[in-house]
Every structure is written in structure tokens, then in C-alpha cells.
Amino acid sequence: MNFKNAIALSTFLIGSLSVFAQIEDKRGIVAKGAELVKVKDGFSFTEGPAVNRMGDIFFTDQPNDKIYKWSAGSNKVTLFKEGTGRANGLYFQLDGTLIAAADLKNELWAIDQNTGKETVIVPSFKGKKLNGPNDVWVRPKGGLYFTDPLYARPYWEGIRSKEMEQDGQHVYFLSSDRSELFRVTEDLTQPNGIVGTPDGKHLYIADIGAKKTWKYDVMEDGYLTNKTLFCEMGSDGMTIDEKGNVYLTGKGVTVFDRNGTQVAHIPVPANWTANVAFGALDRKTLFITAMDAVYTLKMKTRGVW
């Protein structure tokens, strides 16, 4: 997401949670008595939370070109990497490799979780730069999907700062052996958030430009079929829990059940909530990135990985 556009997109009031901003929870997905906890602030625009096997969350401070790590055991935030290619969305592969949507040069990176060393795995598409890879989801059986909207960045130079080289804003699939890269959608306005079901059979894509989220069936070869409207709301980032509830972001966190019915809303004291993921070893801590701060909320339901 463009951190400047995010401010304009939201009219949600800044301030502490109050009587008129209570958590709405129709299905009991939030732990009883749980309250939103600010873990750390002082960032510019937090994004891309991704959970590793131990339940630690890695997230980005996109304008400052840094990736941080929240350690679930200690509840501490430490710097993981500087010089991240202006990483935005993140997601872990099963082997522990961190995939990053790095839009400094509009690339997709693979980052070693232990050393921080990066490898460019997608430099372009058909000889042209991508618009700006934004969010990523790794399929359980291998391969990954990423969204490629256009959010003009102040650090881009020349014509690329004004015009995109691709013919639209699309979603792509990269095969597990990284030999195949192809588009899986070409009819969306501005795809942003993306997440799939733990069985790998369905994929949700938020078209933030059209204010809609779509659900697709995932084919064995990576292509998508059976596009159906999930809900009349777009999203920046998204996650899913064990019950199939889908968590969308923007003005706080809004939760829909597997049928697309809104079942919860979690207010967040920020102009914009960019992304969300389940962390901790039991996957019962909702980790929220929102502008200059990151938050946690204890949940009754469990996230999937």
C-alpha cells in the first residue's frame, strides 16, 4: 500500500479505543476480556507481517527500507534487515525462506531468514518492469502468488515514477521451481491483499481499487477459476483463521466468515491498518501493522500457516 495514499483513504479517528469504538465480535473469535496492545511505535508505515515456524512475526517499515522481527516469546521487536529493496508484503515458504515484495526496483526477493542475504527471484515480466509487487501468498504445495498494483513511489525516477510498463494491474503465479511466471488475473482494478486457504484450494484477492474481495478456485497448475464475489470490501492486507474467517484491513480489521458475512470488527487507533497475521507458537495472537505502530490482540480462534 502507498503510505501517503493510506492517510487519504481513511477517515478513521486517531485516538484510544473508547466506548464508541468497542470490538464487535458476533462469533466469539476474540479471547474473552482481550484488549488491543500496542507493542511498539515510532515507525513510518508498518506492513507485511509474516509468521515463521516458531510464531515470530517479521514485518516491514516500508518508507525506512527495514524489516523487523517480533519475537513471540519475549514480545520484543528487533531489527532484522536494512536495505530490503523497500520491501512491502512478506510471506514465509515452508523451508523458512522469506519472500519479499521489493518495489524499489519492482522485484520479488527471497531472503535467507538466518543471514538476511537476498536473491532476486522475479526481476521483471516479459522484459518489462512490474508495477510494484505488493503482497504475497505461498501455496502449501509450492509456488506463490503476488499482487502487482501501481502505487507511485517518491523514490522512483524518470518515467517509471509516472507510468507503469505493464498493461494493467494484475496478479501473478510463480512456480515452485521458479521456472514459470504467468498472470492469473487481468480484470481487476487494483489488486492488493491476497491470502489462500490452508488446503491450497481457494484464493482470496482484495481489489482495493474496486472495493471488492474475490474468491477463486486454485488449479493444480496454478491458474485460477470460478471467480466469485466474496464481499463488497477491498483490503490492504489479509489473513485467514482455522474456521475459514477472512480478516480484511483498512479501517481497523474487519472479519468475514467463509460465506462473506461480516462477523467482527476490531477498531485500531490509527489512520490506516495495513496488514494482519496470526503469530505466537499457538497462532492465537493477532498481529496488526498500523501506520507508525504494531499491535497484538489475543484470540480464541487460531490462525493457519
PDB file of C-alpha atoms in Angstrom:
ATOM      1  CA  MET A   1       0.000   0.000   0.000  1.00  0.00           C
ATOM      2  CA  ASN A   2       1.104   3.587  -0.607  1.00  0.00           C
ATOM      3  CA  PHE A   3       1.663   5.034   2.871  1.00  0.00           C
ATOM      4  CA  LYS A   4       0.651   8.521   1.732  1.00  0.00           C
ATOM      5  CA  ASN A   5      -2.496   7.306  -0.002  1.00  0.00           C
ATOM      6  CA  ALA A   6      -3.414   5.349   3.109  1.00  0.00           C
ATOM      7  CA  ILE A   7      -3.890   8.567   5.056  1.00  0.00           C
ATOM      8  CA  ALA A   8      -6.220   9.931   2.429  1.00  0.00           C
ATOM      9  CA  LEU A   9      -8.128   6.675   2.094  1.00  0.00           C
ATOM     10  CA  SER A  10      -9.160   6.512   5.724  1.00  0.00           C
ATOM     11  CA  THR A  11     -11.252   8.826   7.880  1.00  0.00           C
ATOM     12  CA  PHE A  12     -10.998   6.663  10.963  1.00  0.00           C
ATOM     13  CA  LEU A  13     -10.329   8.842  14.017  1.00  0.00           C
ATOM     14  CA  ILE A  14      -6.980   8.642  15.775  1.00  0.00           C
ATOM     15  CA  GLY A  15      -7.214   8.024  19.486  1.00  0.00           C
ATOM     16  CA  SER A  16      -7.522   5.370  22.125  1.00  0.00           C
ATOM     17  CA  LEU A  17     -10.267   2.773  21.986  1.00  0.00           C
ATOM     18  CA  SER A  18     -13.365   4.172  23.641  1.00  0.00           C
ATOM     19  CA  VAL A  19     -16.994   3.417  24.315  1.00  0.00           C
ATOM     20  CA  PHE A  20     -17.940   4.134  20.689  1.00  0.00           C
ATOM     21  CA  ALA A  21     -15.053   2.018  19.334  1.00  0.00           C
ATOM     22  CA  GLN A  22     -15.552  -1.321  21.039  1.00  0.00           C
ATOM     23  CA  ILE A  23     -14.557  -4.597  19.447  1.00  0.00           C
ATOM     24  CA  GLU A  24     -17.578  -6.095  17.697  1.00  0.00           C
ATOM     25  CA  ASP A  25     -17.456  -9.887  17.887  1.00  0.00           C
ATOM     26  CA  LYS A  26     -20.572 -11.844  16.895  1.00  0.00           C
ATOM     27  CA  ARG A  27     -18.933 -15.303  16.839  1.00  0.00           C
ATOM     28  CA  GLY A  28     -16.609 -15.195  19.840  1.00  0.00           C
ATOM     29  CA  ILE A  29     -13.374 -15.235  17.852  1.00  0.00           C
ATOM     30  CA  VAL A  30     -11.577 -12.814  20.225  1.00  0.00           C
ATOM     31  CA  ALA A  31     -10.338 -14.165  23.578  1.00  0.00           C
ATOM     32  CA  LYS A  32     -12.586 -13.208  26.481  1.00  0.00           C
ATOM     33  CA  GLY A  33     -11.518  -9.895  28.024  1.00  0.00           C
ATOM     34  CA  ALA A  34      -8.770  -9.352  25.445  1.00  0.00           C
ATOM     35  CA  GLU A  35      -7.679  -5.809  24.653  1.00  0.00           C
ATOM     36  CA  LEU A  36      -5.614  -4.368  21.852  1.00  0.00           C
ATOM     37  CA  VAL A  37      -1.989  -3.940  22.982  1.00  0.00           C
ATOM     38  CA  LYS A  38       0.489  -1.579  21.370  1.00  0.00           C
ATOM     39  CA  VAL A  39       3.779  -3.494  21.080  1.00  0.00           C
ATOM     40  CA  LYS A  40       5.955  -0.730  19.639  1.00  0.00           C
ATOM     41  CA  ASP A  41       5.624   2.564  17.795  1.00  0.00           C
ATOM     42  CA  GLY A  42       7.998   5.066  16.188  1.00  0.00           C
ATOM     43  CA  PHE A  43       7.859   3.595  12.672  1.00  0.00           C
ATOM     44  CA  SER A  44       6.846   5.402   9.477  1.00  0.00           C
ATOM     45  CA  PHE A  45       4.496   2.851   7.868  1.00  0.00           C
ATOM     46  CA  THR A  46       4.399  -0.776   9.004  1.00  0.00           C
ATOM     47  CA  GLU A  47       3.379  -3.536   6.601  1.00  0.00           C
ATOM     48  CA  GLY A  48       3.763  -7.158   5.547  1.00  0.00           C
ATOM     49  CA  PRO A  49       3.593  -9.273   8.746  1.00  0.00           C
ATOM     50  CA  ALA A  50       4.719 -12.852   8.078  1.00  0.00           C
ATOM     51  CA  VAL A  51       4.974 -15.676  10.615  1.00  0.00           C
ATOM     52  CA  ASN A  52       7.729 -18.286  10.794  1.00  0.00           C
ATOM     53  CA  ARG A  53       7.508 -21.781  12.279  1.00  0.00           C
ATOM     54  CA  MET A  54       8.244 -20.532  15.799  1.00  0.00           C
ATOM     55  CA  GLY A  55       5.445 -17.991  15.655  1.00  0.00           C
ATOM     56  CA  ASP A  56       7.747 -14.980  15.335  1.00  0.00           C
ATOM     57  CA  ILE A  57       6.474 -12.199  13.093  1.00  0.00           C
ATOM     58  CA  PHE A  58       8.633 -10.382  10.547  1.00  0.00           C
ATOM     59  CA  PHE A  59       7.236  -7.059   9.315  1.00  0.00           C
ATOM     60  CA  THR A  60       8.389  -4.103   7.248  1.00  0.00           C
ATOM     61  CA  ASP A  61       8.774  -0.384   7.817  1.00  0.00           C
ATOM     62  CA  GLN A  62       8.472   0.324   4.117  1.00  0.00           C
ATOM     63  CA  PRO A  63       9.434   4.016   3.903  1.00  0.00           C
ATOM     64  CA  ASN A  64      12.544   3.365   6.010  1.00  0.00           C
ATOM     65  CA  ASP A  65      13.581   0.282   3.993  1.00  0.00           C
ATOM     66  CA  LYS A  66      13.756  -2.047   7.019  1.00  0.00           C
ATOM     67  CA  ILE A  67      12.426  -5.412   8.150  1.00  0.00           C
ATOM     68  CA  TYR A  68      11.847  -6.017  11.860  1.00  0.00           C
ATOM     69  CA  LYS A  69      11.256  -9.171  13.872  1.00  0.00           C
ATOM     70  CA  TRP A  70       8.770  -9.550  16.709  1.00  0.00           C
ATOM     71  CA  SER A  71       9.827 -12.436  18.950  1.00  0.00           C
ATOM     72  CA  ALA A  72       6.730 -14.167  20.263  1.00  0.00           C
ATOM     73  CA  GLY A  73       8.432 -15.469  23.393  1.00  0.00           C
ATOM     74  CA  SER A  74       9.821 -12.154  24.606  1.00  0.00           C
ATOM     75  CA  ASN A  75       7.331  -9.767  22.951  1.00  0.00           C
ATOM     76  CA  LYS A  76      10.354  -7.736  21.794  1.00  0.00           C
ATOM     77  CA  VAL A  77      10.914  -6.098  18.417  1.00  0.00           C
ATOM     78  CA  THR A  78      14.411  -6.148  16.902  1.00  0.00           C
ATOM     79  CA  LEU A  79      15.843  -5.038  13.572  1.00  0.00           C
ATOM     80  CA  PHE A  80      16.280  -7.949  11.142  1.00  0.00           C
ATOM     81  CA  LYS A  81      17.488  -6.280   7.952  1.00  0.00           C
ATOM     82  CA  GLU A  82      18.269  -2.881   6.465  1.00  0.00           C
ATOM     83  CA  GLY A  83      18.339  -2.376   2.713  1.00  0.00           C
ATOM     84  CA  THR A  84      15.312  -4.504   1.906  1.00  0.00           C
ATOM     85  CA  GLY A  85      14.537  -3.235  -1.591  1.00  0.00           C
ATOM     86  CA  ARG A  86      11.746  -1.201   0.029  1.00  0.00           C
ATOM     87  CA  ALA A  87      10.048  -4.452   0.988  1.00  0.00           C
ATOM     88  CA  ASN A  88       6.288  -4.304   1.425  1.00  0.00           C
ATOM     89  CA  GLY A  89       4.426  -7.617   1.721  1.00  0.00           C
ATOM     90  CA  LEU A  90       6.220 -10.673   3.151  1.00  0.00           C
ATOM     91  CA  TYR A  91       5.474 -14.395   3.402  1.00  0.00           C
ATOM     92  CA  PHE A  92       7.460 -17.441   4.556  1.00  0.00           C
ATOM     93  CA  GLN A  93       7.963 -20.528   2.437  1.00  0.00           C
ATOM     94  CA  LEU A  94       7.842 -23.896   4.203  1.00  0.00           C
ATOM     95  CA  ASP A  95      11.647 -24.103   4.073  1.00  0.00           C
ATOM     96  CA  GLY A  96      11.981 -20.872   6.069  1.00  0.00           C
ATOM     97  CA  THR A  97      12.845 -18.617   3.135  1.00  0.00           C
ATOM     98  CA  LEU A  98      11.267 -15.189   3.458  1.00  0.00           C
ATOM     99  CA  ILE A  99       9.648 -13.926   0.252  1.00  0.00           C
ATOM    100  CA  ALA A 100       9.518 -10.130  -0.056  1.00  0.00           C
ATOM    101  CA  ALA A 101       7.660  -7.849  -2.456  1.00  0.00           C
ATOM    102  CA  ALA A 102      10.506  -5.390  -3.026  1.00  0.00           C
ATOM    103  CA  ASP A 103       9.281  -2.420  -5.007  1.00  0.00           C
ATOM    104  CA  LEU A 104      12.428  -0.276  -5.033  1.00  0.00           C
ATOM    105  CA  LYS A 105      13.175  -1.822  -8.432  1.00  0.00           C
ATOM    106  CA  ASN A 106       9.813  -3.636  -8.693  1.00  0.00           C
ATOM    107  CA  GLU A 107      11.161  -7.096  -7.909  1.00  0.00           C
ATOM    108  CA  LEU A 108      10.369 -10.165  -5.845  1.00  0.00           C
ATOM    109  CA  TRP A 109      13.099 -11.250  -3.414  1.00  0.00           C
ATOM    110  CA  ALA A 110      13.907 -14.414  -1.480  1.00  0.00           C
ATOM    111  CA  ILE A 111      15.660 -13.640   1.825  1.00  0.00           C
ATOM    112  CA  ASP A 112      17.558 -16.127   3.979  1.00  0.00           C
ATOM    113  CA  GLN A 113      15.980 -15.998   7.442  1.00  0.00           C
ATOM    114  CA  ASN A 114      19.299 -16.713   9.153  1.00  0.00           C
ATOM    115  CA  THR A 115      21.705 -14.473   7.238  1.00  0.00           C
ATOM    116  CA  GLY A 116      19.424 -11.842   5.744  1.00  0.00           C
ATOM    117  CA  LYS A 117      21.035 -12.367   2.343  1.00  0.00           C
ATOM    118  CA  GLU A 118      18.679 -11.671  -0.534  1.00  0.00           C
ATOM    119  CA  THR A 119      18.259 -13.162  -4.006  1.00  0.00           C
ATOM    120  CA  VAL A 120      16.161 -11.574  -6.736  1.00  0.00           C
ATOM    121  CA  ILE A 121      13.737 -14.238  -7.961  1.00  0.00           C
ATOM    122  CA  VAL A 122      11.474 -12.075 -10.163  1.00  0.00           C
ATOM    123  CA  PRO A 123      13.229  -9.093 -11.798  1.00  0.00           C
ATOM    124  CA  SER A 124      10.604  -8.408 -14.485  1.00  0.00           C
ATOM    125  CA  PHE A 125       7.795  -9.871 -16.577  1.00  0.00           C
ATOM    126  CA  LYS A 126       8.215 -10.342 -20.334  1.00  0.00           C
ATOM    127  CA  GLY A 127      11.134  -7.937 -20.393  1.00  0.00           C
ATOM    128  CA  LYS A 128       9.344  -5.105 -18.616  1.00  0.00           C
ATOM    129  CA  LYS A 129       9.391  -3.916 -15.036  1.00  0.00           C
ATOM    130  CA  LEU A 130       6.470  -4.837 -12.823  1.00  0.00           C
ATOM    131  CA  ASN A 131       4.320  -2.048 -11.386  1.00  0.00           C
ATOM    132  CA  GLY A 132       5.345  -2.692  -7.776  1.00  0.00           C
ATOM    133  CA  PRO A 133       4.886  -6.148  -6.199  1.00  0.00           C
ATOM    134  CA  ASN A 134       2.790  -5.553  -3.106  1.00  0.00           C
ATOM    135  CA  ASP A 135       1.569  -8.652  -1.298  1.00  0.00           C
ATOM    136  CA  VAL A 136       2.433 -12.374  -1.405  1.00  0.00           C
ATOM    137  CA  TRP A 137       0.873 -15.724  -0.558  1.00  0.00           C
ATOM    138  CA  VAL A 138       2.804 -19.010  -0.757  1.00  0.00           C
ATOM    139  CA  ARG A 139       0.795 -22.071  -1.775  1.00  0.00           C
ATOM    140  CA  PRO A 140       1.211 -25.061   0.615  1.00  0.00           C
ATOM    141  CA  LYS A 141       2.232 -27.433  -2.177  1.00  0.00           C
ATOM    142  CA  GLY A 142       4.664 -24.909  -3.624  1.00  0.00           C
ATOM    143  CA  GLY A 143       4.576 -21.901  -5.875  1.00  0.00           C
ATOM    144  CA  LEU A 144       3.402 -18.452  -4.881  1.00  0.00           C
ATOM    145  CA  TYR A 145       1.014 -15.698  -5.887  1.00  0.00           C
ATOM    146  CA  PHE A 146       1.688 -11.970  -5.717  1.00  0.00           C
ATOM    147  CA  THR A 147      -0.284  -8.827  -6.472  1.00  0.00           C
ATOM    148  CA  ASP A 148       1.166  -6.059  -8.628  1.00  0.00           C
ATOM    149  CA  PRO A 149      -0.789  -2.811  -8.229  1.00  0.00           C
ATOM    150  CA  LEU A 150       0.589   0.615  -9.033  1.00  0.00           C
ATOM    151  CA  TYR A 151       1.368   2.985  -6.164  1.00  0.00           C
ATOM    152  CA  ALA A 152       3.794   5.605  -7.449  1.00  0.00           C
ATOM    153  CA  ARG A 153       6.725   5.902  -5.060  1.00  0.00           C
ATOM    154  CA  PRO A 154       8.684   9.099  -4.378  1.00  0.00           C
ATOM    155  CA  TYR A 155      11.973   7.181  -4.768  1.00  0.00           C
ATOM    156  CA  TRP A 156      11.252   6.064  -8.344  1.00  0.00           C
ATOM    157  CA  GLU A 157      12.988   8.064 -11.049  1.00  0.00           C
ATOM    158  CA  GLY A 158      12.138   9.126 -14.585  1.00  0.00           C
ATOM    159  CA  ILE A 159       9.107   7.902 -16.464  1.00  0.00           C
ATOM    160  CA  ARG A 160       8.687   4.918 -14.132  1.00  0.00           C
ATOM    161  CA  SER A 161       7.579   7.323 -11.423  1.00  0.00           C
ATOM    162  CA  LYS A 162       4.549   8.274 -13.512  1.00  0.00           C
ATOM    163  CA  GLU A 163       3.686   5.399 -15.836  1.00  0.00           C
ATOM    164  CA  MET A 164       3.613   1.630 -15.480  1.00  0.00           C
ATOM    165  CA  GLU A 165       5.320  -0.575 -18.021  1.00  0.00           C
ATOM    166  CA  GLN A 166       2.802  -3.405 -17.652  1.00  0.00           C
ATOM    167  CA  ASP A 167      -0.568  -3.057 -19.397  1.00  0.00           C
ATOM    168  CA  GLY A 168      -2.562  -3.143 -16.160  1.00  0.00           C
ATOM    169  CA  GLN A 169      -2.570  -4.100 -12.501  1.00  0.00           C
ATOM    170  CA  HIS A 170      -2.574  -7.872 -12.267  1.00  0.00           C
ATOM    171  CA  VAL A 171      -1.895 -10.934 -10.091  1.00  0.00           C
ATOM    172  CA  TYR A 172       0.891 -13.406 -10.919  1.00  0.00           C
ATOM    173  CA  PHE A 173       1.863 -17.000 -10.132  1.00  0.00           C
ATOM    174  CA  LEU A 174       5.462 -18.159  -9.776  1.00  0.00           C
ATOM    175  CA  SER A 175       6.012 -21.925  -9.862  1.00  0.00           C
ATOM    176  CA  SER A 176       7.871 -23.658  -7.035  1.00  0.00           C
ATOM    177  CA  ASP A 177      10.938 -24.272  -9.212  1.00  0.00           C
ATOM    178  CA  ARG A 178      10.725 -20.605 -10.338  1.00  0.00           C
ATOM    179  CA  SER A 179      10.768 -21.606 -13.992  1.00  0.00           C
ATOM    180  CA  GLU A 180       7.265 -20.373 -14.793  1.00  0.00           C
ATOM    181  CA  LEU A 181       5.813 -16.927 -14.185  1.00  0.00           C
ATOM    182  CA  PHE A 182       2.398 -16.048 -15.555  1.00  0.00           C
ATOM    183  CA  ARG A 183      -0.625 -13.876 -14.903  1.00  0.00           C
ATOM    184  CA  VAL A 184      -3.656 -15.386 -13.199  1.00  0.00           C
ATOM    185  CA  THR A 185      -5.910 -12.291 -13.290  1.00  0.00           C
ATOM    186  CA  GLU A 186      -6.166  -9.487 -15.825  1.00  0.00           C
ATOM    187  CA  ASP A 187      -9.550  -7.953 -14.995  1.00  0.00           C
ATOM    188  CA  LEU A 188      -9.006  -6.340 -11.590  1.00  0.00           C
ATOM    189  CA  THR A 189      -8.784  -2.618 -10.916  1.00  0.00           C
ATOM    190  CA  GLN A 190      -6.102  -2.549  -8.212  1.00  0.00           C
ATOM    191  CA  PRO A 191      -5.357  -5.929  -6.582  1.00  0.00           C
ATOM    192  CA  ASN A 192      -3.681  -5.618  -3.201  1.00  0.00           C
ATOM    193  CA  GLY A 193      -4.245  -8.058  -0.314  1.00  0.00           C
ATOM    194  CA  ILE A 194      -4.053 -11.778  -1.024  1.00  0.00           C
ATOM    195  CA  VAL A 195      -4.410 -14.958   1.036  1.00  0.00           C
ATOM    196  CA  GLY A 196      -5.308 -18.592   0.400  1.00  0.00           C
ATOM    197  CA  THR A 197      -6.927 -21.383   2.365  1.00  0.00           C
ATOM    198  CA  PRO A 198      -4.622 -23.799   4.221  1.00  0.00           C
ATOM    199  CA  ASP A 199      -5.576 -26.662   1.894  1.00  0.00           C
ATOM    200  CA  GLY A 200      -4.454 -24.552  -1.059  1.00  0.00           C
ATOM    201  CA  LYS A 201      -7.765 -24.977  -2.880  1.00  0.00           C
ATOM    202  CA  HIS A 202      -9.058 -21.411  -2.733  1.00  0.00           C
ATOM    203  CA  LEU A 203      -7.526 -17.961  -3.078  1.00  0.00           C
ATOM    204  CA  TYR A 204      -8.896 -14.612  -1.902  1.00  0.00           C
ATOM    205  CA  ILE A 205      -7.803 -11.452  -3.706  1.00  0.00           C
ATOM    206  CA  ALA A 206      -8.785  -7.994  -2.490  1.00  0.00           C
ATOM    207  CA  ASP A 207      -9.359  -5.496  -5.283  1.00  0.00           C
ATOM    208  CA  ILE A 208      -8.923  -2.376  -3.200  1.00  0.00           C
ATOM    209  CA  GLY A 209      -9.499  -0.146  -6.224  1.00  0.00           C
ATOM    210  CA  ALA A 210     -12.945  -1.657  -6.832  1.00  0.00           C
ATOM    211  CA  LYS A 211     -13.750  -2.079  -3.108  1.00  0.00           C
ATOM    212  CA  LYS A 212     -14.374  -5.798  -3.527  1.00  0.00           C
ATOM    213  CA  THR A 213     -12.782  -9.066  -2.476  1.00  0.00           C
ATOM    214  CA  TRP A 214     -12.972 -12.063  -4.802  1.00  0.00           C
ATOM    215  CA  LYS A 215     -12.675 -15.794  -4.175  1.00  0.00           C
ATOM    216  CA  TYR A 216     -11.143 -18.199  -6.708  1.00  0.00           C
ATOM    217  CA  ASP A 217     -10.613 -21.921  -7.060  1.00  0.00           C
ATOM    218  CA  VAL A 218      -6.930 -22.820  -7.416  1.00  0.00           C
ATOM    219  CA  MET A 219      -5.984 -25.260 -10.166  1.00  0.00           C
ATOM    220  CA  GLU A 220      -3.127 -27.748  -9.898  1.00  0.00           C
ATOM    221  CA  ASP A 221      -1.066 -25.791 -12.433  1.00  0.00           C
ATOM    222  CA  GLY A 222      -1.534 -22.504 -10.554  1.00  0.00           C
ATOM    223  CA  TYR A 223      -4.232 -20.982 -12.723  1.00  0.00           C
ATOM    224  CA  LEU A 224      -7.415 -19.637 -11.111  1.00  0.00           C
ATOM    225  CA  THR A 225     -11.029 -20.445 -11.992  1.00  0.00           C
ATOM    226  CA  ASN A 226     -14.566 -19.814 -10.732  1.00  0.00           C
ATOM    227  CA  LYS A 227     -14.188 -16.164  -9.749  1.00  0.00           C
ATOM    228  CA  THR A 228     -16.938 -15.304  -7.273  1.00  0.00           C
ATOM    229  CA  LEU A 229     -17.633 -12.181  -5.228  1.00  0.00           C
ATOM    230  CA  PHE A 230     -16.746 -12.780  -1.584  1.00  0.00           C
ATOM    231  CA  CYS A 231     -17.655  -9.383  -0.104  1.00  0.00           C
ATOM    232  CA  GLU A 232     -18.191  -5.747  -1.028  1.00  0.00           C
ATOM    233  CA  MET A 233     -14.989  -4.534   0.611  1.00  0.00           C
ATOM    234  CA  GLY A 234     -11.417  -4.206  -0.543  1.00  0.00           C
ATOM    235  CA  SER A 235      -8.374  -4.628   1.669  1.00  0.00           C
ATOM    236  CA  ASP A 236      -4.731  -3.711   2.009  1.00  0.00           C
ATOM    237  CA  GLY A 237      -3.504  -6.899   3.667  1.00  0.00           C
ATOM    238  CA  MET A 238      -5.372 -10.012   4.797  1.00  0.00           C
ATOM    239  CA  THR A 239      -5.180 -13.278   6.717  1.00  0.00           C
ATOM    240  CA  ILE A 240      -7.359 -16.298   7.477  1.00  0.00           C
ATOM    241  CA  ASP A 241      -8.066 -18.409  10.573  1.00  0.00           C
ATOM    242  CA  GLU A 242      -8.755 -22.094  11.187  1.00  0.00           C
ATOM    243  CA  LYS A 243     -12.522 -21.592  10.890  1.00  0.00           C
ATOM    244  CA  GLY A 244     -12.188 -20.037   7.450  1.00  0.00           C
ATOM    245  CA  ASN A 245     -12.820 -16.475   8.652  1.00  0.00           C
ATOM    246  CA  VAL A 246     -11.117 -13.893   6.458  1.00  0.00           C
ATOM    247  CA  TYR A 247      -9.594 -10.774   8.035  1.00  0.00           C
ATOM    248  CA  LEU A 248      -9.534  -7.594   5.918  1.00  0.00           C
ATOM    249  CA  THR A 249      -7.767  -4.347   6.778  1.00  0.00           C
ATOM    250  CA  GLY A 250      -8.135  -0.627   6.208  1.00  0.00           C
ATOM    251  CA  LYS A 251     -10.278   0.998   8.889  1.00  0.00           C
ATOM    252  CA  GLY A 252      -9.219  -1.358  11.641  1.00  0.00           C
ATOM    253  CA  VAL A 253      -9.674  -5.086  10.997  1.00  0.00           C
ATOM    254  CA  THR A 254     -12.972  -6.391   9.613  1.00  0.00           C
ATOM    255  CA  VAL A 255     -13.685 -10.123   9.777  1.00  0.00           C
ATOM    256  CA  PHE A 256     -15.944 -12.092   7.430  1.00  0.00           C
ATOM    257  CA  ASP A 257     -16.934 -15.743   7.755  1.00  0.00           C
ATOM    258  CA  ARG A 258     -16.381 -18.206   4.914  1.00  0.00           C
ATOM    259  CA  ASN A 259     -19.728 -17.174   3.403  1.00  0.00           C
ATOM    260  CA  GLY A 260     -18.789 -13.490   3.215  1.00  0.00           C
ATOM    261  CA  THR A 261     -20.896 -12.357   6.175  1.00  0.00           C
ATOM    262  CA  GLN A 262     -19.289  -9.792   8.486  1.00  0.00           C
ATOM    263  CA  VAL A 263     -18.842 -11.308  11.950  1.00  0.00           C
ATOM    264  CA  ALA A 264     -16.414  -8.957  13.703  1.00  0.00           C
ATOM    265  CA  HIS A 265     -14.733  -5.579  13.607  1.00  0.00           C
ATOM    266  CA  ILE A 266     -11.594  -4.661  15.552  1.00  0.00           C
ATOM    267  CA  PRO A 267     -11.001  -0.882  15.803  1.00  0.00           C
ATOM    268  CA  VAL A 268      -7.363   0.187  15.696  1.00  0.00           C
ATOM    269  CA  PRO A 269      -6.244   3.681  16.821  1.00  0.00           C
ATOM    270  CA  ALA A 270      -4.560   4.662  13.563  1.00  0.00           C
ATOM    271  CA  ASN A 271      -5.429   6.350  10.281  1.00  0.00           C
ATOM    272  CA  TRP A 272      -4.887   3.088   8.445  1.00  0.00           C
ATOM    273  CA  THR A 273      -4.484  -0.583   9.291  1.00  0.00           C
ATOM    274  CA  ALA A 274      -2.242  -2.013   6.609  1.00  0.00           C
ATOM    275  CA  ASN A 275      -1.951  -5.716   7.335  1.00  0.00           C
ATOM    276  CA  VAL A 276      -2.548  -8.543   9.793  1.00  0.00           C
ATOM    277  CA  ALA A 277      -1.266 -12.040  10.616  1.00  0.00           C
ATOM    278  CA  PHE A 278      -1.552 -14.669  13.348  1.00  0.00           C
ATOM    279  CA  GLY A 279       1.593 -15.139  15.441  1.00  0.00           C
ATOM    280  CA  ALA A 280       2.937 -16.918  18.556  1.00  0.00           C
ATOM    281  CA  LEU A 281       3.560 -20.649  18.713  1.00  0.00           C
ATOM    282  CA  ASP A 282      -0.128 -21.444  19.186  1.00  0.00           C
ATOM    283  CA  ARG A 283      -1.123 -18.963  16.430  1.00  0.00           C
ATOM    284  CA  LYS A 284      -3.621 -17.290  18.761  1.00  0.00           C
ATOM    285  CA  THR A 285      -2.103 -13.798  18.725  1.00  0.00           C
ATOM    286  CA  LEU A 286      -3.385 -11.450  16.055  1.00  0.00           C
ATOM    287  CA  PHE A 287      -0.513  -9.183  14.982  1.00  0.00           C
ATOM    288  CA  ILE A 288      -1.577  -5.910  13.379  1.00  0.00           C
ATOM    289  CA  THR A 289       0.544  -3.398  11.460  1.00  0.00           C
ATOM    290  CA  ALA A 290      -0.963   0.101  11.514  1.00  0.00           C
ATOM    291  CA  MET A 291       0.894   3.188  10.344  1.00  0.00           C
ATOM    292  CA  ASP A 292       3.582   4.057  12.917  1.00  0.00           C
ATOM    293  CA  ALA A 293       2.894   1.182  15.325  1.00  0.00           C
ATOM    294  CA  VAL A 294       2.277  -2.552  15.640  1.00  0.00           C
ATOM    295  CA  TYR A 295      -0.344  -4.141  17.904  1.00  0.00           C
ATOM    296  CA  THR A 296      -1.361  -7.545  19.222  1.00  0.00           C
ATOM    297  CA  LEU A 297      -4.713  -8.983  20.257  1.00  0.00           C
ATOM    298  CA  LYS A 298      -5.297 -12.337  21.966  1.00  0.00           C
ATOM    299  CA  MET A 299      -7.701 -14.509  20.021  1.00  0.00           C
ATOM    300  CA  LYS A 300      -9.872 -17.521  20.752  1.00  0.00           C
ATOM    301  CA  THR A 301      -9.618 -18.738  17.187  1.00  0.00           C
ATOM    302  CA  ARG A 302      -6.312 -19.883  15.753  1.00  0.00           C
ATOM    303  CA  GLY A 303      -4.513 -18.749  12.630  1.00  0.00           C
ATOM    304  CA  VAL A 304      -3.207 -21.129   9.980  1.00  0.00           C
ATOM    305  CA  TRP A 305       0.254 -21.407   8.468  1.00  0.00           C
TER     306      TRP A 305
END
